PDB file of C-alpha atoms in Angstrom:
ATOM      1  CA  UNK A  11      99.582  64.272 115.420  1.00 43.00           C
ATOM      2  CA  UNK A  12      98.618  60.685 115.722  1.00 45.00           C
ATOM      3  CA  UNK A  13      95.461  59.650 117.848  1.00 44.00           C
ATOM      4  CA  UNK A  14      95.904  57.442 121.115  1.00 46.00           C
ATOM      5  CA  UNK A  15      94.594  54.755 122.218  1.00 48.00           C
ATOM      6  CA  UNK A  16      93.997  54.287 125.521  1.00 45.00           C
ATOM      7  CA  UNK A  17      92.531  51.255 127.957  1.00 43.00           C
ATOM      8  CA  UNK A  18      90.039  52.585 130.756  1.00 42.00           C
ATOM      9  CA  UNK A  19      88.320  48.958 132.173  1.00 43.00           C
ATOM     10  CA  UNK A  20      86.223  47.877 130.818  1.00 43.00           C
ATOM     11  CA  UNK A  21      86.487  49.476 127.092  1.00 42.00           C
ATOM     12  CA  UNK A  22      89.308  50.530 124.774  1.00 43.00           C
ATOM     13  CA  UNK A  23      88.664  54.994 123.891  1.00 42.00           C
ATOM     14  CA  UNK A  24      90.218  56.261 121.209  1.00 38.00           C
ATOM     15  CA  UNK A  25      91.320  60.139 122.159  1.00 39.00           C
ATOM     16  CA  UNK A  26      92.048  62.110 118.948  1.00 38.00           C
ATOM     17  CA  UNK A  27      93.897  65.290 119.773  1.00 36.00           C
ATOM     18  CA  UNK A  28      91.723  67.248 117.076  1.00 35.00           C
ATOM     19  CA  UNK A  29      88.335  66.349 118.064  1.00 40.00           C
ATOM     20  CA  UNK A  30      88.098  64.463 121.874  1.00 40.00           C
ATOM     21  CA  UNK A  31      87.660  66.813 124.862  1.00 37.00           C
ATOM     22  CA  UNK A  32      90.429  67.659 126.992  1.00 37.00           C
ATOM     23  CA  UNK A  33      91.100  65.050 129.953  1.00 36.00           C
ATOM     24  CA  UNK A  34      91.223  66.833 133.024  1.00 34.00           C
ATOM     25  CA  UNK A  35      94.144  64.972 134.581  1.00 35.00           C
ATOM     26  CA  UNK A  36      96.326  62.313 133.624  1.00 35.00           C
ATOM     27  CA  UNK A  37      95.524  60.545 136.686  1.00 38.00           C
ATOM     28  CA  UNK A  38      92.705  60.028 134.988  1.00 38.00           C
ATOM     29  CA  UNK A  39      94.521  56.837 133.258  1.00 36.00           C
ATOM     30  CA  UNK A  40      95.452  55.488 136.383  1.00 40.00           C
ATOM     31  CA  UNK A  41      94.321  51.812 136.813  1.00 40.00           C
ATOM     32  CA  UNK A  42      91.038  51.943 138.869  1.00 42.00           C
ATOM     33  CA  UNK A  43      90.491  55.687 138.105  1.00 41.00           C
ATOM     34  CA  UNK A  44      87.941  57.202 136.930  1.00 41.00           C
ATOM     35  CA  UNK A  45      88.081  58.918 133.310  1.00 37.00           C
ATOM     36  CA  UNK A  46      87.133  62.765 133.723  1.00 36.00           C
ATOM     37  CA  UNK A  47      86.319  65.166 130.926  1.00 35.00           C
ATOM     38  CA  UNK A  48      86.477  68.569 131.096  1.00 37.00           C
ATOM     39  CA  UNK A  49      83.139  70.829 130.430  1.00 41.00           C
ATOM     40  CA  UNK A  50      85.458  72.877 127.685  1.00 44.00           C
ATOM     41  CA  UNK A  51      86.286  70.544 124.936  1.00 45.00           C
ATOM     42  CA  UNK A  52      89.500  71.479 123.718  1.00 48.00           C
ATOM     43  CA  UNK A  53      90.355  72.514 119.995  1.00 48.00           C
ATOM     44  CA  UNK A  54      93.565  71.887 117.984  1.00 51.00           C
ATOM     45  CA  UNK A  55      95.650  74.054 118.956  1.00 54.00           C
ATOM     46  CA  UNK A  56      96.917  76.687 116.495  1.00 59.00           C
ATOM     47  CA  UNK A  57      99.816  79.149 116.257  1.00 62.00           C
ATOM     48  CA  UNK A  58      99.570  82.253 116.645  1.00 64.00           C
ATOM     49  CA  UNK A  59     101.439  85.525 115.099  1.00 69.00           C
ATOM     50  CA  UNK A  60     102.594  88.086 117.845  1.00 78.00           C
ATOM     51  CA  UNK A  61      99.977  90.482 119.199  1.00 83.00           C
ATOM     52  CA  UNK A  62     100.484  94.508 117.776  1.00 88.00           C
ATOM     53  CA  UNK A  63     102.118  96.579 120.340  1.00 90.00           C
ATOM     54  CA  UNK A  64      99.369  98.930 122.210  1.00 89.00           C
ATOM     55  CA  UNK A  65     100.526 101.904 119.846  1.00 91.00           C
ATOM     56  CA  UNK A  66      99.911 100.218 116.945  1.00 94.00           C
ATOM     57  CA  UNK A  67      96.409 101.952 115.825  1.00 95.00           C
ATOM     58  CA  UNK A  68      96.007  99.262 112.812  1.00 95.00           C
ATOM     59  CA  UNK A  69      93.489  96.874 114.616  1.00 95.00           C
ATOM     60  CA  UNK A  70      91.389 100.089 114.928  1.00 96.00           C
ATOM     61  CA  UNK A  71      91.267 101.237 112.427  1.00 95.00           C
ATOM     62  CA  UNK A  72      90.840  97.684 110.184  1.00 93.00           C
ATOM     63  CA  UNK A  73      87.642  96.913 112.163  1.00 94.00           C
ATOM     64  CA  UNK A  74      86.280 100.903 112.326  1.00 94.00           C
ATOM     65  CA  UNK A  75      86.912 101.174 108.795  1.00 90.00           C
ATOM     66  CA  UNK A  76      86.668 104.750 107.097  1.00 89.00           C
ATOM     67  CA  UNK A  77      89.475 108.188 107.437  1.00 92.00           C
ATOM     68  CA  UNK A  78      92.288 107.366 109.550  1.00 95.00           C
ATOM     69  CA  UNK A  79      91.330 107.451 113.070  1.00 95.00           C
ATOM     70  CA  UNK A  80      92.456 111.013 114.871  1.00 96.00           C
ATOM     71  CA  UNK A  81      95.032 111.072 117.378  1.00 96.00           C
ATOM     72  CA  UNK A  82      92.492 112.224 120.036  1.00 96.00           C
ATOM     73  CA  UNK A  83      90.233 109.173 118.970  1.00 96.00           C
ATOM     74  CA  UNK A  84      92.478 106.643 119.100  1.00 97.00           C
ATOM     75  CA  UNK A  85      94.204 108.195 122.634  1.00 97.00           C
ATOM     76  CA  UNK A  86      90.756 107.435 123.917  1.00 97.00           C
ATOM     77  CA  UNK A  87      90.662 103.945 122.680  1.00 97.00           C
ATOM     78  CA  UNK A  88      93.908 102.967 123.909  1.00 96.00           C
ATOM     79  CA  UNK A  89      92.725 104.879 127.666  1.00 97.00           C
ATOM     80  CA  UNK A  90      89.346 102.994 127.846  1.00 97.00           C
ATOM     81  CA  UNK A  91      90.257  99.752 126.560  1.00 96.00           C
ATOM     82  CA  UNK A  92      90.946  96.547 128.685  1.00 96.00           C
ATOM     83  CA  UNK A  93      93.283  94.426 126.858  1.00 96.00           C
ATOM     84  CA  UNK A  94      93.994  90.810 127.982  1.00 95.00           C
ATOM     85  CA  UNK A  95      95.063  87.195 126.595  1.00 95.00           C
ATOM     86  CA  UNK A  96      93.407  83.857 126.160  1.00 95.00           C
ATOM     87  CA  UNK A  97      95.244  81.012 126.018  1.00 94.00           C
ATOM     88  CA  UNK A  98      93.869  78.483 123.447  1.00 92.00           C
ATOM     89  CA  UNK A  99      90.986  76.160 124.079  1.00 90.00           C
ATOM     90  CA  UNK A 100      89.654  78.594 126.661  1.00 93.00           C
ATOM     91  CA  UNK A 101      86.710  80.928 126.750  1.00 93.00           C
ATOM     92  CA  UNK A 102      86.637  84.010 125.576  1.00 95.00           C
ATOM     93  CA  UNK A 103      83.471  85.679 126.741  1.00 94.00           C
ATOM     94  CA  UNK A 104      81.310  85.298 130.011  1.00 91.00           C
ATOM     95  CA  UNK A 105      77.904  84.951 128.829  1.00 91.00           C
ATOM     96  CA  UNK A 106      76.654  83.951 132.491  1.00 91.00           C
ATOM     97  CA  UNK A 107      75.276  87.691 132.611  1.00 94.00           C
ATOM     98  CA  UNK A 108      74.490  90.980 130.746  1.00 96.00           C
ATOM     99  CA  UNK A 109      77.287  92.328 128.854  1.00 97.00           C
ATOM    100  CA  UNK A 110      78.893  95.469 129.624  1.00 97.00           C
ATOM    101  CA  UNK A 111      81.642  95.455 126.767  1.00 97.00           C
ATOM    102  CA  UNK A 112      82.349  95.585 123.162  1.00 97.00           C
ATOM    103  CA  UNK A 113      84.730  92.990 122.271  1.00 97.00           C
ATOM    104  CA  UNK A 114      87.971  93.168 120.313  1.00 97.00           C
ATOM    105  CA  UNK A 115      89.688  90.526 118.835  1.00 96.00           C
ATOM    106  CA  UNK A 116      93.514  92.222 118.080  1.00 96.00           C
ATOM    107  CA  UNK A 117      94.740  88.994 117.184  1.00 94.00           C
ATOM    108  CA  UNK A 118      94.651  85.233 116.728  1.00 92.00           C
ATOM    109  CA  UNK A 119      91.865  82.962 115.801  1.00 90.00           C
ATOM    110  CA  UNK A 120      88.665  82.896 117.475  1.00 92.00           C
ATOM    111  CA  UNK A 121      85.654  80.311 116.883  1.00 88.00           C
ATOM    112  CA  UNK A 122      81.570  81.527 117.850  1.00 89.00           C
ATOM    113  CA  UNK A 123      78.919  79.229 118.343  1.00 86.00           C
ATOM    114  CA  UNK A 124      76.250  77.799 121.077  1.00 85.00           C
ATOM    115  CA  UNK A 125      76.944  74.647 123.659  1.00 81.00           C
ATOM    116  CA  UNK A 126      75.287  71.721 122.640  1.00 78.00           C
ATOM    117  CA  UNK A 127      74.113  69.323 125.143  1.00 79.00           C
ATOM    118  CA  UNK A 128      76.998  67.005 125.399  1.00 80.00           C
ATOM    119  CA  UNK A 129      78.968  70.686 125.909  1.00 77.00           C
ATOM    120  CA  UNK A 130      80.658  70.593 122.728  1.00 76.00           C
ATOM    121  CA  UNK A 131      80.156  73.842 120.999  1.00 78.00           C
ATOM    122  CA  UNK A 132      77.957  74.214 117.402  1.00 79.00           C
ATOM    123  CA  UNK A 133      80.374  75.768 115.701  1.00 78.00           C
ATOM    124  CA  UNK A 134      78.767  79.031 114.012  1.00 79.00           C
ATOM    125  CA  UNK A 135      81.130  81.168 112.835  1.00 80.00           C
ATOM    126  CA  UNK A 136      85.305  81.999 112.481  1.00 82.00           C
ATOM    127  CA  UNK A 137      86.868  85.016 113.141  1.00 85.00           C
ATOM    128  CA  UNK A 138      90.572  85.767 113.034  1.00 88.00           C
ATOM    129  CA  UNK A 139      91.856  89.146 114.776  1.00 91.00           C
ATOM    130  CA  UNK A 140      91.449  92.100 113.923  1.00 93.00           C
ATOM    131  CA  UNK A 141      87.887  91.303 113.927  1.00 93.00           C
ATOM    132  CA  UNK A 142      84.954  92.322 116.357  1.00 95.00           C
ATOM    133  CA  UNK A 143      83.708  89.231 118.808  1.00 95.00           C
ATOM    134  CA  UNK A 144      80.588  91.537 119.599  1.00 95.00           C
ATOM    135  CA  UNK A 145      79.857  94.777 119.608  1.00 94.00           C
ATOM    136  CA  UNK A 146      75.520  94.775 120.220  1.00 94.00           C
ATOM    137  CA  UNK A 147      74.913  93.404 123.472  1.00 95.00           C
ATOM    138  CA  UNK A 148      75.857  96.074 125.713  1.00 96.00           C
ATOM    139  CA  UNK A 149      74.309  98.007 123.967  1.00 95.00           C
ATOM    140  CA  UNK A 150      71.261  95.885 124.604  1.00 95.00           C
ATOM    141  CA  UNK A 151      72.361  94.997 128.495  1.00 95.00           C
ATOM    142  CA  UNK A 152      71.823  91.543 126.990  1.00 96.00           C
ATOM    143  CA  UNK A 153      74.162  88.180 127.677  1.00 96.00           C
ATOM    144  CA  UNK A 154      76.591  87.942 124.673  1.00 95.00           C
ATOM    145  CA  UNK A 155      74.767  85.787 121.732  1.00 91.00           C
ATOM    146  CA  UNK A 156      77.390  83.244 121.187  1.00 92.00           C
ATOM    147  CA  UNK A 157      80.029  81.886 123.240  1.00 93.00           C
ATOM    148  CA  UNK A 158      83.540  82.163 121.986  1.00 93.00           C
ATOM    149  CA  UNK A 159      86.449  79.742 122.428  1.00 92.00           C
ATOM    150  CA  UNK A 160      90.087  80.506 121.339  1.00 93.00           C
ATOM    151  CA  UNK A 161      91.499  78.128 118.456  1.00 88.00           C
ATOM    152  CA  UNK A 162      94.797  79.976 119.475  1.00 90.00           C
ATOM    153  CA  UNK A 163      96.560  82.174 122.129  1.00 93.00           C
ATOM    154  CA  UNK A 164      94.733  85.148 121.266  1.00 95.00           C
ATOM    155  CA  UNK A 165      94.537  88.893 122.513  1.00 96.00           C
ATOM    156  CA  UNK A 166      91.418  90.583 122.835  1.00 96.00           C
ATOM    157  CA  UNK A 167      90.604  94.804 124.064  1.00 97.00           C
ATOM    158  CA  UNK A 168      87.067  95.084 125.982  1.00 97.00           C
ATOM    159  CA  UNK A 169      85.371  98.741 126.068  1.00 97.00           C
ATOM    160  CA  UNK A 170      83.319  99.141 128.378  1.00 98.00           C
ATOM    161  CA  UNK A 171      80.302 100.357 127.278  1.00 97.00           C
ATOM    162  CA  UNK A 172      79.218 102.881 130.242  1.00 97.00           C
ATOM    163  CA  UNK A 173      82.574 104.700 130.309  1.00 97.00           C
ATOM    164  CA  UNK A 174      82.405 104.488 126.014  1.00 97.00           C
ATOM    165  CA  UNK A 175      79.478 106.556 125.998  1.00 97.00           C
ATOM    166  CA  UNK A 176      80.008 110.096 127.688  1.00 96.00           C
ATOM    167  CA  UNK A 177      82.851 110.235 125.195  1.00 97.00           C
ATOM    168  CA  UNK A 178      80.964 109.810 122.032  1.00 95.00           C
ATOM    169  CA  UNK A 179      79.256 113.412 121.917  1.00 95.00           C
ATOM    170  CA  UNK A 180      82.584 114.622 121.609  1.00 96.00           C
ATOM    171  CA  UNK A 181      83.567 112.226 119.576  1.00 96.00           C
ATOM    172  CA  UNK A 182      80.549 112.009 116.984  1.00 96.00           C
ATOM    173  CA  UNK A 183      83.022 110.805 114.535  1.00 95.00           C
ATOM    174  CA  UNK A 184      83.377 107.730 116.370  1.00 96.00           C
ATOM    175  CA  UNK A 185      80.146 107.128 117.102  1.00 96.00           C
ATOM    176  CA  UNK A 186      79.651 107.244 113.602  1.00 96.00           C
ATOM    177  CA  UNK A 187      81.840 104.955 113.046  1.00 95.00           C
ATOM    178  CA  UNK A 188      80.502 102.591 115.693  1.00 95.00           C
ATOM    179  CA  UNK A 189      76.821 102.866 114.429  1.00 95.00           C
ATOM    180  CA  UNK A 190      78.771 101.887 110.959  1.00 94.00           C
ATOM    181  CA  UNK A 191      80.140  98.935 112.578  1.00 92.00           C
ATOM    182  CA  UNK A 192      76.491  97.657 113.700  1.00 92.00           C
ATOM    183  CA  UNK A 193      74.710  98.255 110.654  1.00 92.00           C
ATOM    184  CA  UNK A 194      77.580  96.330 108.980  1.00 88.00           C
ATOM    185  CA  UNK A 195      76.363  93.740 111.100  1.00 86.00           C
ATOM    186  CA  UNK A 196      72.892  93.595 110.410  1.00 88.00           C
ATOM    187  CA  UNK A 197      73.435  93.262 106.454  1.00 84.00           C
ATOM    188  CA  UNK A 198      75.846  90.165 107.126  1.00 80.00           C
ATOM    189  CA  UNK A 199      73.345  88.620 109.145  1.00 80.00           C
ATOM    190  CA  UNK A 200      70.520  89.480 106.434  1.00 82.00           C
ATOM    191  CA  UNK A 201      72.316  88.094 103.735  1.00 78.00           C
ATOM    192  CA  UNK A 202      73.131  84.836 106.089  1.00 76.00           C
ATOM    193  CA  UNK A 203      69.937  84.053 106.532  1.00 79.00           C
ATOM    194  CA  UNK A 204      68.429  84.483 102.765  1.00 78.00           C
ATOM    195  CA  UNK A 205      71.317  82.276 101.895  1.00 75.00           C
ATOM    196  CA  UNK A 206      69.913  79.993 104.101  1.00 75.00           C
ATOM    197  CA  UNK A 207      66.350  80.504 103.556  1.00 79.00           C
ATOM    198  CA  UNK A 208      66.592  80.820  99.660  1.00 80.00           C
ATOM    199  CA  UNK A 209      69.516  79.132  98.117  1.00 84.00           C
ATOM    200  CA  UNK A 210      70.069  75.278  97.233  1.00 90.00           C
ATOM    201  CA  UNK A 211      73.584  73.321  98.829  1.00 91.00           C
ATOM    202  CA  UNK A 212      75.814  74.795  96.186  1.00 92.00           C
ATOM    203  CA  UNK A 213      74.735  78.651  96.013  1.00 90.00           C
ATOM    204  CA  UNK A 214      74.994  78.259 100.251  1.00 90.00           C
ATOM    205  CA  UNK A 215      78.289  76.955  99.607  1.00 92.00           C
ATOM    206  CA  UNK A 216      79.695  79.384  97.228  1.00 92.00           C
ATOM    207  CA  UNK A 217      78.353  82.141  98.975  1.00 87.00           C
ATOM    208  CA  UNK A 218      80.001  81.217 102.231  1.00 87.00           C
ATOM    209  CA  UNK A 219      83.731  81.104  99.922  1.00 91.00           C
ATOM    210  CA  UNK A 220      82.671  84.712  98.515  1.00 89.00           C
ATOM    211  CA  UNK A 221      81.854  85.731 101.899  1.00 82.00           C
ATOM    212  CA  UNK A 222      85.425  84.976 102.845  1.00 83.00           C
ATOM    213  CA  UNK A 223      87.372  86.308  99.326  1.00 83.00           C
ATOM    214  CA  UNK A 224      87.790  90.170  99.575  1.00 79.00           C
ATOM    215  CA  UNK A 225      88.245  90.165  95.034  1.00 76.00           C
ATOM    216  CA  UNK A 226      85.451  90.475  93.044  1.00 74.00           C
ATOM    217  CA  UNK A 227      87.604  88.404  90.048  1.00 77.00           C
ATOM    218  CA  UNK A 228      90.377  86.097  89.474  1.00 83.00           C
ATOM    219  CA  UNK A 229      91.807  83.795  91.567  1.00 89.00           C
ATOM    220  CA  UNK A 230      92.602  83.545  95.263  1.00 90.00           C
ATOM    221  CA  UNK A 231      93.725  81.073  98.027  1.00 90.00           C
ATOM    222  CA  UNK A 232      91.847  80.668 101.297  1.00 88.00           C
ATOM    223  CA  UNK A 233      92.539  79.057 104.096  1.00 85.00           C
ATOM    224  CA  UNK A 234      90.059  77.401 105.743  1.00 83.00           C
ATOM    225  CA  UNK A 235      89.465  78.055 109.529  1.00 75.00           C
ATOM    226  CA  UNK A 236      87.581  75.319 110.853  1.00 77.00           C
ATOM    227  CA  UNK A 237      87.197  71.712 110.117  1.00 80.00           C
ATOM    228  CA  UNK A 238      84.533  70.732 107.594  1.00 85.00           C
ATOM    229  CA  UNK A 239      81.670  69.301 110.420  1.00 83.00           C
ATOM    230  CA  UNK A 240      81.611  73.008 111.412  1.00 81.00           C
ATOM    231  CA  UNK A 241      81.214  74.493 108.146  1.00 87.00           C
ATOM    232  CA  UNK A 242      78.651  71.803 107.549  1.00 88.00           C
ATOM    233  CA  UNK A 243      76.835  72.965 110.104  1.00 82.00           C
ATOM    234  CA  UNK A 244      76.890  76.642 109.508  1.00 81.00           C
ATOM    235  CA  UNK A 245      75.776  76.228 105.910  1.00 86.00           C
ATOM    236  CA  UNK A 246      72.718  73.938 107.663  1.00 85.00           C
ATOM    237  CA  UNK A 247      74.089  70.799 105.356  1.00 90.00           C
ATOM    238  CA  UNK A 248      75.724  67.159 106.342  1.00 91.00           C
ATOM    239  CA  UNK A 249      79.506  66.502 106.064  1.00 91.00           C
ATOM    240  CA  UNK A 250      79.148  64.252 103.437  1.00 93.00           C
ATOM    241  CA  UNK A 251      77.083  67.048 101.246  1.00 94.00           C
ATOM    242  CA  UNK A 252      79.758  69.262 101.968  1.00 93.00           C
ATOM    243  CA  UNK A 253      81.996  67.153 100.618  1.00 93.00           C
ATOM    244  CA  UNK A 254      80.680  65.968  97.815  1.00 93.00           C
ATOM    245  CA  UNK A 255      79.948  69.761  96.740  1.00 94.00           C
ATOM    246  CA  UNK A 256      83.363  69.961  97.117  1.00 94.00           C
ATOM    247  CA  UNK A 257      84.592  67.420  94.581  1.00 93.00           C
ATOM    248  CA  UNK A 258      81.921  69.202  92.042  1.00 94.00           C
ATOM    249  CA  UNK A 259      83.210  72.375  92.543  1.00 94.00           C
ATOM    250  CA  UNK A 260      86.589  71.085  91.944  1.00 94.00           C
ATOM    251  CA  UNK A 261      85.905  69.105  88.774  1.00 93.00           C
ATOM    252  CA  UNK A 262      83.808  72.361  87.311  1.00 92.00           C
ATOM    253  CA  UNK A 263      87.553  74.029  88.152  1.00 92.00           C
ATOM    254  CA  UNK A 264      86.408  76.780  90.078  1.00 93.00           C
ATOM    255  CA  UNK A 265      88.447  75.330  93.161  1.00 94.00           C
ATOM    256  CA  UNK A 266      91.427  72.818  94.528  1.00 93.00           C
ATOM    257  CA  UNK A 267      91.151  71.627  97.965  1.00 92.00           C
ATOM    258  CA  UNK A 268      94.491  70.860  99.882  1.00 90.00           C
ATOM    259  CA  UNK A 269      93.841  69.600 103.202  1.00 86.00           C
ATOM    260  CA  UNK A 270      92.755  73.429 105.166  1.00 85.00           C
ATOM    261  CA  UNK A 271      94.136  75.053 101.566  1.00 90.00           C
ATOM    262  CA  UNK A 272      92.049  76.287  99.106  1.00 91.00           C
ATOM    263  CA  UNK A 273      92.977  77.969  95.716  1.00 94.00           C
ATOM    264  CA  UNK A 274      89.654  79.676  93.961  1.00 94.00           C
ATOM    265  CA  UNK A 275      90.448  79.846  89.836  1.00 93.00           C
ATOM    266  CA  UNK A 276      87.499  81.833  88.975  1.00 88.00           C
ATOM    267  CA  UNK A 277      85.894  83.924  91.676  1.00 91.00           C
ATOM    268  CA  UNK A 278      83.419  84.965  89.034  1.00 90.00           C
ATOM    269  CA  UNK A 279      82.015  81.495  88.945  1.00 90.00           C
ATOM    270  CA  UNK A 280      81.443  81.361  92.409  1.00 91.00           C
ATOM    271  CA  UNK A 281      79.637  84.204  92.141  1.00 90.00           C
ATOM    272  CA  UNK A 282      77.676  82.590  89.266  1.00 90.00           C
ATOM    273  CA  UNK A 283      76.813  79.495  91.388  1.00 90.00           C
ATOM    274  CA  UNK A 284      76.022  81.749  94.163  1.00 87.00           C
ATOM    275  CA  UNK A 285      73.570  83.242  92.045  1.00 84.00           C
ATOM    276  CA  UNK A 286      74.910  86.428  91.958  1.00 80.00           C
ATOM    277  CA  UNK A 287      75.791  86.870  88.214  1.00 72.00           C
ATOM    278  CA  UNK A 288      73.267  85.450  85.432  1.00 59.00           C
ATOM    279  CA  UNK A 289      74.695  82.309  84.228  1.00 64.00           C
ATOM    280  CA  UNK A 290      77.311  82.100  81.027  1.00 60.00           C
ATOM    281  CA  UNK A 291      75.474  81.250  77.702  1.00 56.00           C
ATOM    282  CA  UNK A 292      76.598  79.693  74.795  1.00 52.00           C
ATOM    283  CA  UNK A 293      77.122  82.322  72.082  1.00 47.00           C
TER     284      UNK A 293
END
């Protein structure tokens, strides 16, 4: 999509579709007018695959993990759950008070961060559906931690949290689960913040691509979710680092970057530059 440029006296604005914030109105452009951004800047929007069907238990049981869920467990879900859609570029969650759901994401793409003071949002994090958007702070009758903005028309299921817990007595199994879910949690947040604490630019790098490759070996493709400012800023590090770790990585031949595609030769070396496996000697 090519970028526009636009007159608005007494300067010339370039608006690029992937990165400007959404004009409110096109009156906006009318001579004399004033311009008028939106609070909400607006992402690239993305397409998105159709939602599962209500009885489709797979979103479930992907983010609950363990046995298949029981009939009775899942019935429950399905009868408690408030399921909704988001169009894309809006918000997700209302962080304006203390949360009273866990959050579902059955499908689409999903982007977490915190408002910076121009209101664009510090990207922190990814997620594509099935995937949980939070599922602590109701527990903690706290605001949700990050705010959330759809990248595409997504669907998501809220539980709420006081007419979740009777249920779970009866239902220690998924309780189990749930506890499961948080602790789950806690380790990717511990081993976030070592990586951050501990590791140079390329370990925090590779790291972040093992962090997103479900093999231990071989090869795999990727595709990236958000534009490379964002992942800058996650892995604490400047575009132009990123991007020059980038070309290293790819003349060591552990990766090929194409545009948002990326094909990992040797998932083993990532984990070697991650600092996971002791480094290859000569024999």
């Amino acid at each position: 999509m090519a970028s526009t440029w636009v007159t608005v006296r007494p300067y010339l604005l370039r608006i690029d579709p992937f990165d400007c914030p959404a004009v409110e109105t096109l009156d906006a452009f009318a001579v004399g007018a004033p311009l008028r951004i939106s609070s909400l800047p607006r992402p690239r929007r993305r397409l998105a695959a159709a939602p599962p069907s209500p009885a489709d238990p797979s979103p479930w049981q992907q983010v609950l993990g363990g046995a298949p869920l029981s009939a009775a467990e899942f019935a429950l879900l399905t009868r408690l759950a408030e399921r909704h859609g988001v169009a894309a570029g809006d918000s997700v969650l209302d962080c304006s008070g203390p949360a009273r759901t866990l959050v579902l994401l059955m499908s689409g793409d999903v982007v977490l961060g915190s408002r910076a003071g121009d209101g664009s949002l510090r990207t922190e994090r990814s997620v594509t559906g099935p995937a949980w958007l939070d599922v602590s702070a109701a527990w903690l009758g706290q605001p949700y931690a990050m705010e959330a903005q759809a990248l595409s028309d997504v669907v998501i299921a809220e539980l709420p949290l006081d007419r979740l817990e009777p249920h779970l007595a009866t239902h220690p199994a998924l309780a189990l689960r749930l506890c499961a879910n948080l602790a789950q949690r806690v380790h990717e947040l511990t081993i976030a913040s070592r990586n951050l604490l501990h590791n140079d630019a390329p370990a925090r790098f590779a790291q972040w691509l093992l962090q997103r490759c479900p093999v231990s070996s071989g090869a795999f493709d990727l595709r990236l979710q958000e534009r490379k400012r964002d992942i800058a800023q996650q892995l604490a590090m400047t575009p132009e680092t990123l991007s020059r770790l980038m070309r290293s990585f790819e003349t060591r031949g552990v990766i090929d970057v194409h545009g948002y595609q990326l094909h990992i030769h040797d998932v083993q070396a990532l984990r070697r530059l991650a600092g996971l496996e002791a480094p290859v000697g000569p024999d």
